[in-house]
PDB file of C-alpha atoms and ligand atoms in Angstrom:
ATOM      1  CA  UNK A 153       6.981  -5.114   7.308  1.00 42.00           C
ATOM      2  CA  UNK A 154       5.793  -7.225   4.575  1.00 44.00           C
ATOM      3  CA  UNK A 155       6.089  -5.414   1.164  1.00 47.00           C
ATOM      4  CA  UNK A 156       4.407  -6.268  -1.902  1.00 59.00           C
ATOM      5  CA  UNK A 157       2.223  -9.036  -0.452  1.00 56.00           C
ATOM      6  CA  UNK A 158      -1.091 -10.037  -2.170  1.00 55.00           C
ATOM      7  CA  UNK A 159      -3.968 -11.962  -0.499  1.00 56.00           C
ATOM      8  CA  UNK A 160      -5.736 -14.259  -2.741  1.00 54.00           C
ATOM      9  CA  UNK A 161      -8.784 -16.389  -2.029  1.00 60.00           C
ATOM     10  CA  UNK A 162      -9.206 -19.887  -3.269  1.00 58.00           C
ATOM     11  CA  UNK A 163     -11.827 -22.242  -2.739  1.00 60.00           C
ATOM     12  CA  UNK A 164      -9.689 -25.013  -1.596  1.00 63.00           C
ATOM     13  CA  UNK A 165      -7.187 -23.206   0.638  1.00 60.00           C
ATOM     14  CA  UNK A 166      -9.082 -20.136   1.642  1.00 66.00           C
ATOM     15  CA  UNK A 167      -6.952 -17.050   1.976  1.00 65.00           C
ATOM     16  CA  UNK A 168      -3.280 -17.320   0.575  1.00 64.00           C
ATOM     17  CA  UNK A 169      -0.721 -14.693   1.043  1.00 59.00           C
ATOM     18  CA  UNK A 170       1.660 -14.624  -1.785  1.00 59.00           C
ATOM     19  CA  UNK A 171       4.742 -12.912  -1.148  1.00 63.00           C
ATOM     20  CA  UNK A 172       5.655 -10.543  -4.143  1.00 69.00           C
ATOM     21  CA  UNK A 173       9.200  -9.913  -5.189  1.00 90.00           C
ATOM     22  CA  UNK A 174      10.780  -6.640  -4.201  1.00 95.00           C
ATOM     23  CA  UNK A 175      13.151  -4.687  -6.451  1.00 97.00           C
ATOM     24  CA  UNK A 176      16.311  -6.183  -5.159  1.00 98.00           C
ATOM     25  CA  UNK A 177      14.999  -9.853  -5.020  1.00 97.00           C
ATOM     26  CA  UNK A 178      16.872 -11.024  -8.207  1.00 97.00           C
ATOM     27  CA  UNK A 179      20.148  -9.357  -7.288  1.00 98.00           C
ATOM     28  CA  UNK A 180      20.134 -10.882  -3.839  1.00 98.00           C
ATOM     29  CA  UNK A 181      19.420 -14.344  -5.259  1.00 97.00           C
ATOM     30  CA  UNK A 182      22.405 -13.986  -7.633  1.00 98.00           C
ATOM     31  CA  UNK A 183      24.890 -12.608  -4.860  1.00 98.00           C
ATOM     32  CA  UNK A 184      23.792 -15.458  -2.448  1.00 98.00           C
ATOM     33  CA  UNK A 185      24.416 -18.121  -5.133  1.00 97.00           C
ATOM     34  CA  UNK A 186      27.729 -16.578  -5.821  1.00 97.00           C
ATOM     35  CA  UNK A 187      28.802 -16.757  -2.248  1.00 97.00           C
ATOM     36  CA  UNK A 188      27.699 -20.390  -1.922  1.00 95.00           C
ATOM     37  CA  UNK A 189      30.146 -21.109  -4.995  1.00 93.00           C
ATOM     38  CA  UNK A 190      32.866 -19.010  -3.549  1.00 88.00           C
ATOM     39  CA  UNK A 191      32.845 -20.455  -0.076  1.00 87.00           C
ATOM     40  CA  UNK A 192      33.621 -23.905  -1.458  1.00 81.00           C
ATOM     41  CA  UNK A 193      36.712 -22.684  -3.522  1.00 85.00           C
ATOM     42  CA  UNK A 194      39.947 -23.553  -1.478  1.00 83.00           C
ATOM     43  CA  UNK A 195      42.480 -20.901  -0.327  1.00 90.00           C
ATOM     44  CA  UNK A 196      45.644 -22.224  -2.096  1.00 87.00           C
ATOM     45  CA  UNK A 197      47.423 -20.311  -4.802  1.00 89.00           C
ATOM     46  CA  UNK A 198      47.775 -16.636  -4.206  1.00 92.00           C
ATOM     47  CA  UNK A 199      46.290 -16.659  -0.644  1.00 96.00           C
ATOM     48  CA  UNK A 200      48.486 -15.744   2.358  1.00 97.00           C
ATOM     49  CA  UNK A 201      47.701 -16.745   5.865  1.00 97.00           C
ATOM     50  CA  UNK A 202      47.903 -13.401   7.597  1.00 98.00           C
ATOM     51  CA  UNK A 203      46.834 -14.601  11.176  1.00 98.00           C
ATOM     52  CA  UNK A 204      46.233 -17.736  13.091  1.00 98.00           C
ATOM     53  CA  UNK A 205      45.082 -18.042  16.550  1.00 97.00           C
ATOM     54  CA  UNK A 206      43.608 -21.283  18.047  1.00 97.00           C
ATOM     55  CA  UNK A 207      40.933 -22.350  15.495  1.00 97.00           C
ATOM     56  CA  UNK A 208      40.907 -19.164  13.649  1.00 98.00           C
ATOM     57  CA  UNK A 209      42.698 -18.643  10.348  1.00 97.00           C
ATOM     58  CA  UNK A 210      42.691 -15.490   8.370  1.00 98.00           C
ATOM     59  CA  UNK A 211      43.782 -15.443   4.522  1.00 98.00           C
ATOM     60  CA  UNK A 212      44.075 -12.676   2.013  1.00 97.00           C
ATOM     61  CA  UNK A 213      45.085 -12.178  -1.553  1.00 97.00           C
ATOM     62  CA  UNK A 214      46.842  -9.058  -2.443  1.00 97.00           C
ATOM     63  CA  UNK A 215      44.983  -7.394  -5.294  1.00 97.00           C
ATOM     64  CA  UNK A 216      44.994  -3.718  -6.502  1.00 96.00           C
ATOM     65  CA  UNK A 217      42.616  -2.022  -8.961  1.00 95.00           C
ATOM     66  CA  UNK A 218      43.934   1.279 -10.490  1.00 92.00           C
ATOM     67  CA  UNK A 219      46.329   1.615  -7.456  1.00 92.00           C
ATOM     68  CA  UNK A 220      43.688   1.074  -4.792  1.00 94.00           C
ATOM     69  CA  UNK A 221      43.995  -2.020  -2.568  1.00 96.00           C
ATOM     70  CA  UNK A 222      40.972  -4.264  -2.739  1.00 97.00           C
ATOM     71  CA  UNK A 223      42.441  -7.495  -0.997  1.00 98.00           C
ATOM     72  CA  UNK A 224      39.887 -10.297  -0.808  1.00 97.00           C
ATOM     73  CA  UNK A 225      39.748 -11.624   2.749  1.00 97.00           C
ATOM     74  CA  UNK A 226      38.622 -15.227   3.989  1.00 97.00           C
ATOM     75  CA  UNK A 227      38.427 -16.235   7.413  1.00 97.00           C
ATOM     76  CA  UNK A 228      37.779 -19.852   8.897  1.00 97.00           C
ATOM     77  CA  UNK A 229      36.947 -20.396  12.470  1.00 98.00           C
ATOM     78  CA  UNK A 230      35.253 -23.083  14.700  1.00 98.00           C
ATOM     79  CA  UNK A 231      33.290 -21.879  17.706  1.00 98.00           C
ATOM     80  CA  UNK A 232      32.081 -24.331  20.547  1.00 98.00           C
ATOM     81  CA  UNK A 233      28.681 -23.992  22.235  1.00 98.00           C
ATOM     82  CA  UNK A 234      26.802 -22.129  19.459  1.00 98.00           C
ATOM     83  CA  UNK A 235      24.757 -22.706  16.357  1.00 98.00           C
ATOM     84  CA  UNK A 236      25.334 -21.116  12.867  1.00 98.00           C
ATOM     85  CA  UNK A 237      21.941 -19.669  13.432  1.00 98.00           C
ATOM     86  CA  UNK A 238      22.923 -17.897  16.499  1.00 98.00           C
ATOM     87  CA  UNK A 239      26.196 -16.533  15.107  1.00 98.00           C
ATOM     88  CA  UNK A 240      24.247 -15.306  11.847  1.00 98.00           C
ATOM     89  CA  UNK A 241      21.375 -13.829  13.897  1.00 98.00           C
ATOM     90  CA  UNK A 242      23.706 -11.807  16.075  1.00 98.00           C
ATOM     91  CA  UNK A 243      25.658 -10.614  13.129  1.00 98.00           C
ATOM     92  CA  UNK A 244      22.357  -9.578  11.088  1.00 98.00           C
ATOM     93  CA  UNK A 245      20.376  -8.024  13.823  1.00 98.00           C
ATOM     94  CA  UNK A 246      20.675  -4.251  14.046  1.00 97.00           C
ATOM     95  CA  UNK A 247      19.978  -4.247  17.863  1.00 98.00           C
ATOM     96  CA  UNK A 248      23.307  -5.943  18.695  1.00 98.00           C
ATOM     97  CA  UNK A 249      25.659  -4.294  16.284  1.00 98.00           C
ATOM     98  CA  UNK A 250      27.218  -1.419  18.298  1.00 98.00           C
ATOM     99  CA  UNK A 251      27.798  -3.923  21.044  1.00 98.00           C
ATOM    100  CA  UNK A 252      30.517  -5.864  18.916  1.00 98.00           C
ATOM    101  CA  UNK A 253      31.348  -3.563  16.090  1.00 98.00           C
ATOM    102  CA  UNK A 254      34.400  -1.386  17.101  1.00 96.00           C
ATOM    103  CA  UNK A 255      34.955   0.033  13.633  1.00 97.00           C
ATOM    104  CA  UNK A 256      31.647   2.144  13.524  1.00 98.00           C
ATOM    105  CA  UNK A 257      30.613   5.513  14.480  1.00 98.00           C
ATOM    106  CA  UNK A 258      26.987   4.904  13.782  1.00 98.00           C
ATOM    107  CA  UNK A 259      24.515   2.463  12.014  1.00 98.00           C
ATOM    108  CA  UNK A 260      20.874   2.706  10.969  1.00 98.00           C
ATOM    109  CA  UNK A 261      18.349   0.891   9.065  1.00 98.00           C
ATOM    110  CA  UNK A 262      16.949   2.976   6.234  1.00 98.00           C
ATOM    111  CA  UNK A 263      14.642   0.553   4.636  1.00 98.00           C
ATOM    112  CA  UNK A 264      13.055  -2.949   5.415  1.00 98.00           C
ATOM    113  CA  UNK A 265      12.641  -4.946   2.175  1.00 98.00           C
ATOM    114  CA  UNK A 266      11.236  -8.121   3.726  1.00 97.00           C
ATOM    115  CA  UNK A 267      11.357  -9.803   7.037  1.00 97.00           C
ATOM    116  CA  UNK A 268      14.909 -11.114   6.181  1.00 98.00           C
ATOM    117  CA  UNK A 269      16.352  -8.062   4.371  1.00 98.00           C
ATOM    118  CA  UNK A 270      17.078  -4.594   5.416  1.00 98.00           C
ATOM    119  CA  UNK A 271      19.085  -1.688   4.084  1.00 98.00           C
ATOM    120  CA  UNK A 272      21.815  -0.251   6.466  1.00 98.00           C
ATOM    121  CA  UNK A 273      23.505   3.065   6.325  1.00 98.00           C
ATOM    122  CA  UNK A 274      26.738   3.196   8.384  1.00 98.00           C
ATOM    123  CA  UNK A 275      29.472   5.759   9.176  1.00 98.00           C
ATOM    124  CA  UNK A 276      32.832   4.077   9.809  1.00 98.00           C
ATOM    125  CA  UNK A 277      35.624   5.281  12.045  1.00 97.00           C
ATOM    126  CA  UNK A 278      37.945   7.620  10.245  1.00 96.00           C
ATOM    127  CA  UNK A 279      41.486   6.323  10.128  1.00 93.00           C
ATOM    128  CA  UNK A 280      44.044   9.219   9.737  1.00 88.00           C
ATOM    129  CA  UNK A 281      45.128  10.440   7.153  1.00 88.00           C
ATOM    130  CA  UNK A 282      42.327   8.982   4.871  1.00 92.00           C
ATOM    131  CA  UNK A 283      38.954  10.562   4.467  1.00 94.00           C
ATOM    132  CA  UNK A 284      36.004   9.084   6.582  1.00 96.00           C
ATOM    133  CA  UNK A 285      34.261   6.147   4.820  1.00 97.00           C
ATOM    134  CA  UNK A 286      30.408   5.543   4.919  1.00 98.00           C
ATOM    135  CA  UNK A 287      28.563   2.595   3.435  1.00 98.00           C
ATOM    136  CA  UNK A 288      25.006   1.788   2.263  1.00 98.00           C
ATOM    137  CA  UNK A 289      24.210  -1.973   1.812  1.00 99.00           C
ATOM    138  CA  UNK A 290      21.402  -4.501   1.839  1.00 98.00           C
ATOM    139  CA  UNK A 291      21.656  -7.071   4.555  1.00 98.00           C
ATOM    140  CA  UNK A 292      20.027 -10.470   3.872  1.00 98.00           C
ATOM    141  CA  UNK A 293      19.890 -13.540   6.248  1.00 98.00           C
ATOM    142  CA  UNK A 294      18.913 -16.942   5.024  1.00 98.00           C
ATOM    143  CA  UNK A 295      18.661 -20.625   6.083  1.00 97.00           C
ATOM    144  CA  UNK A 296      19.518 -23.164   3.476  1.00 95.00           C
ATOM    145  CA  UNK A 297      18.476 -26.821   4.227  1.00 89.00           C
ATOM    146  CA  UNK A 298      20.700 -29.434   2.648  1.00 80.00           C
ATOM    147  CA  UNK A 299      18.813 -32.601   3.844  1.00 83.00           C
ATOM    148  CA  UNK A 300      16.284 -33.701   6.252  1.00 77.00           C
ATOM    149  CA  UNK A 301      18.905 -35.228   8.601  1.00 77.00           C
ATOM    150  CA  UNK A 302      21.623 -32.538   8.288  1.00 84.00           C
ATOM    151  CA  UNK A 303      21.647 -29.022  10.203  1.00 91.00           C
ATOM    152  CA  UNK A 304      20.794 -26.266   7.834  1.00 95.00           C
ATOM    153  CA  UNK A 305      23.588 -23.802   6.526  1.00 97.00           C
ATOM    154  CA  UNK A 306      22.844 -20.184   7.764  1.00 98.00           C
ATOM    155  CA  UNK A 307      24.167 -17.151   5.967  1.00 98.00           C
ATOM    156  CA  UNK A 308      24.037 -13.435   6.034  1.00 98.00           C
ATOM    157  CA  UNK A 309      25.245 -11.189   3.038  1.00 98.00           C
ATOM    158  CA  UNK A 310      25.820  -7.512   3.066  1.00 98.00           C
ATOM    159  CA  UNK A 311      26.222  -6.088  -0.321  1.00 98.00           C
ATOM    160  CA  UNK A 312      26.426  -2.396  -1.349  1.00 98.00           C
ATOM    161  CA  UNK A 313      23.507  -0.675  -2.962  1.00 98.00           C
ATOM    162  CA  UNK A 314      22.658   2.960  -3.667  1.00 98.00           C
ATOM    163  CA  UNK A 315      19.644   4.679  -1.814  1.00 98.00           C
ATOM    164  CA  UNK A 316      17.917   7.937  -2.115  1.00 98.00           C
ATOM    165  CA  UNK A 317      18.054   8.195   1.725  1.00 98.00           C
ATOM    166  CA  UNK A 318      21.600   7.845   1.749  1.00 98.00           C
ATOM    167  CA  UNK A 319      23.265  10.304  -0.693  1.00 97.00           C
ATOM    168  CA  UNK A 320      26.918  10.497  -0.975  1.00 97.00           C
ATOM    169  CA  UNK A 321      28.059  13.659   0.960  1.00 95.00           C
ATOM    170  CA  UNK A 322      31.642  14.996   0.729  1.00 93.00           C
ATOM    171  CA  UNK A 323      34.003  14.698   2.619  1.00 93.00           C
ATOM    172  CA  UNK A 324      32.725  11.117   3.314  1.00 95.00           C
ATOM    173  CA  UNK A 325      33.807   8.671   0.846  1.00 97.00           C
ATOM    174  CA  UNK A 326      31.454   5.736   0.134  1.00 98.00           C
ATOM    175  CA  UNK A 327      33.169   2.328   0.336  1.00 98.00           C
ATOM    176  CA  UNK A 328      31.782  -0.686  -1.648  1.00 98.00           C
ATOM    177  CA  UNK A 329      31.227  -3.840   0.358  1.00 98.00           C
ATOM    178  CA  UNK A 330      30.392  -7.413  -0.514  1.00 98.00           C
ATOM    179  CA  UNK A 331      30.728  -9.525   2.720  1.00 98.00           C
ATOM    180  CA  UNK A 332      29.418 -12.909   3.633  1.00 98.00           C
ATOM    181  CA  UNK A 333      29.028 -14.851   6.840  1.00 98.00           C
ATOM    182  CA  UNK A 334      28.337 -18.503   6.172  1.00 98.00           C
ATOM    183  CA  UNK A 335      27.869 -21.036   9.163  1.00 98.00           C
ATOM    184  CA  UNK A 336      27.388 -24.754   9.602  1.00 97.00           C
ATOM    185  CA  UNK A 337      26.419 -26.360  12.761  1.00 97.00           C
ATOM    186  CA  UNK A 338      27.986 -29.564  13.956  1.00 96.00           C
ATOM    187  CA  UNK A 339      26.459 -31.896  16.723  1.00 96.00           C
ATOM    188  CA  UNK A 340      29.126 -33.728  18.419  1.00 96.00           C
ATOM    189  CA  UNK A 341      28.158 -37.053  20.133  1.00 96.00           C
ATOM    190  CA  UNK A 342      24.615 -36.455  19.260  1.00 92.00           C
ATOM    191  CA  UNK A 343      22.152 -37.775  22.080  1.00 93.00           C
ATOM    192  CA  UNK A 344      19.584 -40.308  20.950  1.00 92.00           C
ATOM    193  CA  UNK A 345      16.700 -37.845  21.647  1.00 94.00           C
ATOM    194  CA  UNK A 346      17.433 -34.466  20.027  1.00 89.00           C
ATOM    195  CA  UNK A 347      15.729 -32.681  22.774  1.00 92.00           C
ATOM    196  CA  UNK A 348      18.828 -33.667  24.872  1.00 95.00           C
ATOM    197  CA  UNK A 349      21.198 -31.697  22.630  1.00 96.00           C
ATOM    198  CA  UNK A 350      23.402 -29.526  25.008  1.00 97.00           C
ATOM    199  CA  UNK A 351      25.614 -26.478  24.323  1.00 98.00           C
ATOM    200  CA  UNK A 352      28.640 -28.660  24.847  1.00 97.00           C
ATOM    201  CA  UNK A 353      27.491 -30.895  21.848  1.00 97.00           C
ATOM    202  CA  UNK A 354      27.603 -27.921  19.494  1.00 97.00           C
ATOM    203  CA  UNK A 355      30.216 -26.434  17.206  1.00 98.00           C
ATOM    204  CA  UNK A 356      29.736 -23.836  14.510  1.00 98.00           C
ATOM    205  CA  UNK A 357      32.038 -23.722  11.469  1.00 97.00           C
ATOM    206  CA  UNK A 358      32.223 -20.298  10.224  1.00 98.00           C
ATOM    207  CA  UNK A 359      33.477 -18.750   6.969  1.00 97.00           C
ATOM    208  CA  UNK A 360      33.706 -15.007   6.671  1.00 98.00           C
ATOM    209  CA  UNK A 361      34.548 -13.385   3.506  1.00 98.00           C
ATOM    210  CA  UNK A 362      35.038  -9.558   2.682  1.00 98.00           C
ATOM    211  CA  UNK A 363      35.552  -7.895  -0.609  1.00 98.00           C
ATOM    212  CA  UNK A 364      36.086  -4.289   0.264  1.00 98.00           C
ATOM    213  CA  UNK A 365      36.951  -1.531  -2.075  1.00 97.00           C
ATOM    214  CA  UNK A 366      37.673   1.778  -0.156  1.00 96.00           C
ATOM    215  CA  UNK A 367      35.876   3.665  -2.872  1.00 95.00           C
ATOM    216  CA  UNK A 368      38.883   5.961  -3.334  1.00 91.00           C
ATOM    217  CA  UNK A 369      42.679   6.196  -2.853  1.00 87.00           C
ATOM    218  CA  UNK A 370      44.154   5.367   0.509  1.00 92.00           C
ATOM    219  CA  UNK A 371      47.880   4.397   1.304  1.00 92.00           C
ATOM    220  CA  UNK A 372      48.286   0.767   0.527  1.00 93.00           C
ATOM    221  CA  UNK A 373      50.431  -0.086   3.428  1.00 94.00           C
ATOM    222  CA  UNK A 374      47.987   1.737   5.697  1.00 92.00           C
ATOM    223  CA  UNK A 375      44.983  -0.241   4.589  1.00 94.00           C
ATOM    224  CA  UNK A 376      46.828  -3.574   4.571  1.00 97.00           C
ATOM    225  CA  UNK A 377      48.014  -2.858   8.198  1.00 96.00           C
ATOM    226  CA  UNK A 378      44.717  -1.691   9.413  1.00 96.00           C
ATOM    227  CA  UNK A 379      42.939  -4.913   7.703  1.00 97.00           C
ATOM    228  CA  UNK A 380      45.582  -7.260   9.232  1.00 98.00           C
ATOM    229  CA  UNK A 381      44.807  -5.922  12.626  1.00 98.00           C
ATOM    230  CA  UNK A 382      40.914  -5.330  12.552  1.00 98.00           C
ATOM    231  CA  UNK A 383      39.609  -8.445  10.765  1.00 98.00           C
ATOM    232  CA  UNK A 384      41.076 -10.914  13.246  1.00 98.00           C
ATOM    233  CA  UNK A 385      40.066  -8.593  16.059  1.00 98.00           C
ATOM    234  CA  UNK A 386      36.501  -8.492  14.708  1.00 98.00           C
ATOM    235  CA  UNK A 387      36.206 -12.266  14.479  1.00 98.00           C
ATOM    236  CA  UNK A 388      37.442 -12.872  17.989  1.00 98.00           C
ATOM    237  CA  UNK A 389      35.433 -10.067  19.498  1.00 98.00           C
ATOM    238  CA  UNK A 390      32.089 -10.856  17.613  1.00 98.00           C
ATOM    239  CA  UNK A 391      32.340 -14.661  18.280  1.00 98.00           C
ATOM    240  CA  UNK A 392      32.984 -14.413  21.957  1.00 98.00           C
ATOM    241  CA  UNK A 393      30.351 -11.804  22.189  1.00 98.00           C
ATOM    242  CA  UNK A 394      27.756 -14.399  20.809  1.00 98.00           C
ATOM    243  CA  UNK A 395      29.078 -17.201  22.933  1.00 98.00           C
ATOM    244  CA  UNK A 396      28.662 -14.789  26.064  1.00 98.00           C
ATOM    245  CA  UNK A 397      25.088 -13.549  24.950  1.00 98.00           C
ATOM    246  CA  UNK A 398      23.800 -17.183  24.190  1.00 98.00           C
ATOM    247  CA  UNK A 399      25.469 -19.275  27.116  1.00 97.00           C
ATOM    248  CA  UNK A 400      22.384 -19.178  29.403  1.00 97.00           C
ATOM    249  CA  UNK A 401      19.803 -19.062  26.631  1.00 98.00           C
ATOM    250  CA  UNK A 402      17.630 -21.804  24.941  1.00 97.00           C
ATOM    251  CA  UNK A 403      19.642 -23.008  21.860  1.00 97.00           C
ATOM    252  CA  UNK A 404      18.304 -21.394  18.651  1.00 97.00           C
ATOM    253  CA  UNK A 405      18.513 -24.068  15.872  1.00 95.00           C
TER     254      UNK A 405
HETATM  255  O1  18C B 798      31.524  -7.387   8.359  1.00 73.48           O
HETATM  256  C1  18C B 798      31.706  -6.465   9.487  1.00 73.48           C
HETATM  257  N1  18C B 798      30.675  -5.741   9.633  1.00 73.48           N
HETATM  258  C2  18C B 798      29.452  -5.558   9.217  1.00 73.48           C
HETATM  259  C3  18C B 798      28.588  -4.655  10.002  1.00 73.48           C
HETATM  260  O2  18C B 798      28.977  -3.455  10.309  1.00 73.48           O
HETATM  261  C4  18C B 798      29.526  -5.082   7.645  1.00 73.48           C
HETATM  262  C5  18C B 798      30.498  -4.139   7.424  1.00 73.48           C
HETATM  263  C6  18C B 798      31.036  -3.915   6.215  1.00 73.48           C
HETATM  264  C7  18C B 798      31.989  -2.891   5.948  1.00 73.48           C
HETATM  265  C8  18C B 798      33.350  -3.256   6.326  1.00 73.48           C
HETATM  266  C9  18C B 798      34.474  -2.220   5.780  1.00 73.48           C
HETATM  267  C10 18C B 798      35.180  -1.625   6.997  1.00 73.48           C
HETATM  268  C11 18C B 798      36.169  -0.665   6.634  1.00 73.48           C
HETATM  269  C12 18C B 798      36.192   0.413   7.695  1.00 73.48           C
HETATM  270  C13 18C B 798      37.340   1.427   7.600  1.00 73.48           C
HETATM  271  C14 18C B 798      37.693   1.886   9.102  1.00 73.48           C
HETATM  272  C15 18C B 798      38.048   0.695   9.931  1.00 73.48           C
HETATM  273  C16 18C B 798      39.161   0.980  10.871  1.00 73.48           C
HETATM  274  C17 18C B 798      38.866   1.226  12.148  1.00 73.48           C
HETATM  275  C18 18C B 798      40.055   1.399  13.108  1.00 73.48           C
HETATM  276  C19 18C B 798      39.722   1.654  14.421  1.00 73.48           C
HETATM  277  O3  18C B 798      29.583  -6.317   6.840  1.00 73.48           O
HETATM  278  C20 18C B 798      32.804  -6.654  10.131  1.00 73.48           C
HETATM  279  C21 18C B 798      33.772  -5.479   9.589  1.00 73.48           C
HETATM  280  C22 18C B 798      35.223  -5.697  10.103  1.00 73.48           C
HETATM  281  C23 18C B 798      35.954  -4.505   9.554  1.00 73.48           C
HETATM  282  C24 18C B 798      37.421  -4.606   9.869  1.00 73.48           C
HETATM  283  C25 18C B 798      38.217  -3.443   9.153  1.00 73.48           C
HETATM  284  C26 18C B 798      38.930  -3.902   7.849  1.00 73.48           C
HETATM  285  C27 18C B 798      39.449  -2.697   7.232  1.00 73.48           C
HETATM  286  C28 18C B 798      39.562  -3.025   5.588  1.00 73.48           C
HETATM  287  C29 18C B 798      40.148  -1.912   4.983  1.00 73.48           C
HETATM  288  C30 18C B 798      39.080  -1.359   4.027  1.00 73.48           C
HETATM  289  C31 18C B 798      39.642   0.071   3.646  1.00 73.48           C
HETATM  290  C32 18C B 798      38.837   1.192   4.103  1.00 73.48           C
HETATM  291  C33 18C B 798      39.584   2.484   4.144  1.00 73.48           C
HETATM  292  C34 18C B 798      40.086   2.798   5.452  1.00 73.48           C
HETATM  293  C35 18C B 798      41.101   3.861   5.520  1.00 73.48           C
HETATM  294  C36 18C B 798      42.537   3.434   5.882  1.00 73.48           C
END
């Protein structure tokens, strides 16, 4: 659905469709730019490597706000045989979510803001003894071209937003999410003709960052244990899911 689009007739170009801005356009622009800055910051002082497996490295910084754990998380991984567009597409698209997400009871789209931006409402699995969490966030996918020669960077940002179709209903607690998946595609030993690029030439450099506020008190040790177990599990399961799904399909650049 294209919202706020206006059709204008001009003598030179005929009919022009001018895409109007929706109500969250400015916020999305700001948060996307923040992530593009944040992704370049190195993990040095204060970041602990909490998991390493093959090419995957997961770091976190221990941070508490009023006694609530809000540890930022950063994960780096390199995946062979897929493009950044493919990784981001499978992460963003609603239809694949329940096939790789193991921490959800349900997910649904409650609004489409433009062809690249939707609003999700999700119910997360309950972790005893904490109350069940839900979330409501806009989800935006974008391609950023760096230069004519380089492969573009793809990214998805999921960012909490309130919505009249998703009121907070006790006993659920609304978590606050600011998540980004940023992917670059590397073409190894590029053939002279770009048409000859095969999956074996492809490598995707992935960065995943998550800033989650549980939205209410949960035992610190419990949250940190769940996070330490679940983030690496998600990265492994999700990336191997995309490799399996795309193996025999044409490459999506
Ligand atoms: O990014 C991911 N998924 C996206 C699509 O769903 C989306 C999700 C954003 C919200 C992520 C927050 C998840 C917290 C869920 C709590 C319950 C999970 C435990 C289930 C155990 C069986 O961007 C991939 C998300 C991968 C999530 C890994 C879990 C991280 C846990 C972090 C702790 C946060 C505290 C929440 C309170 C839980 C009570 C102990």
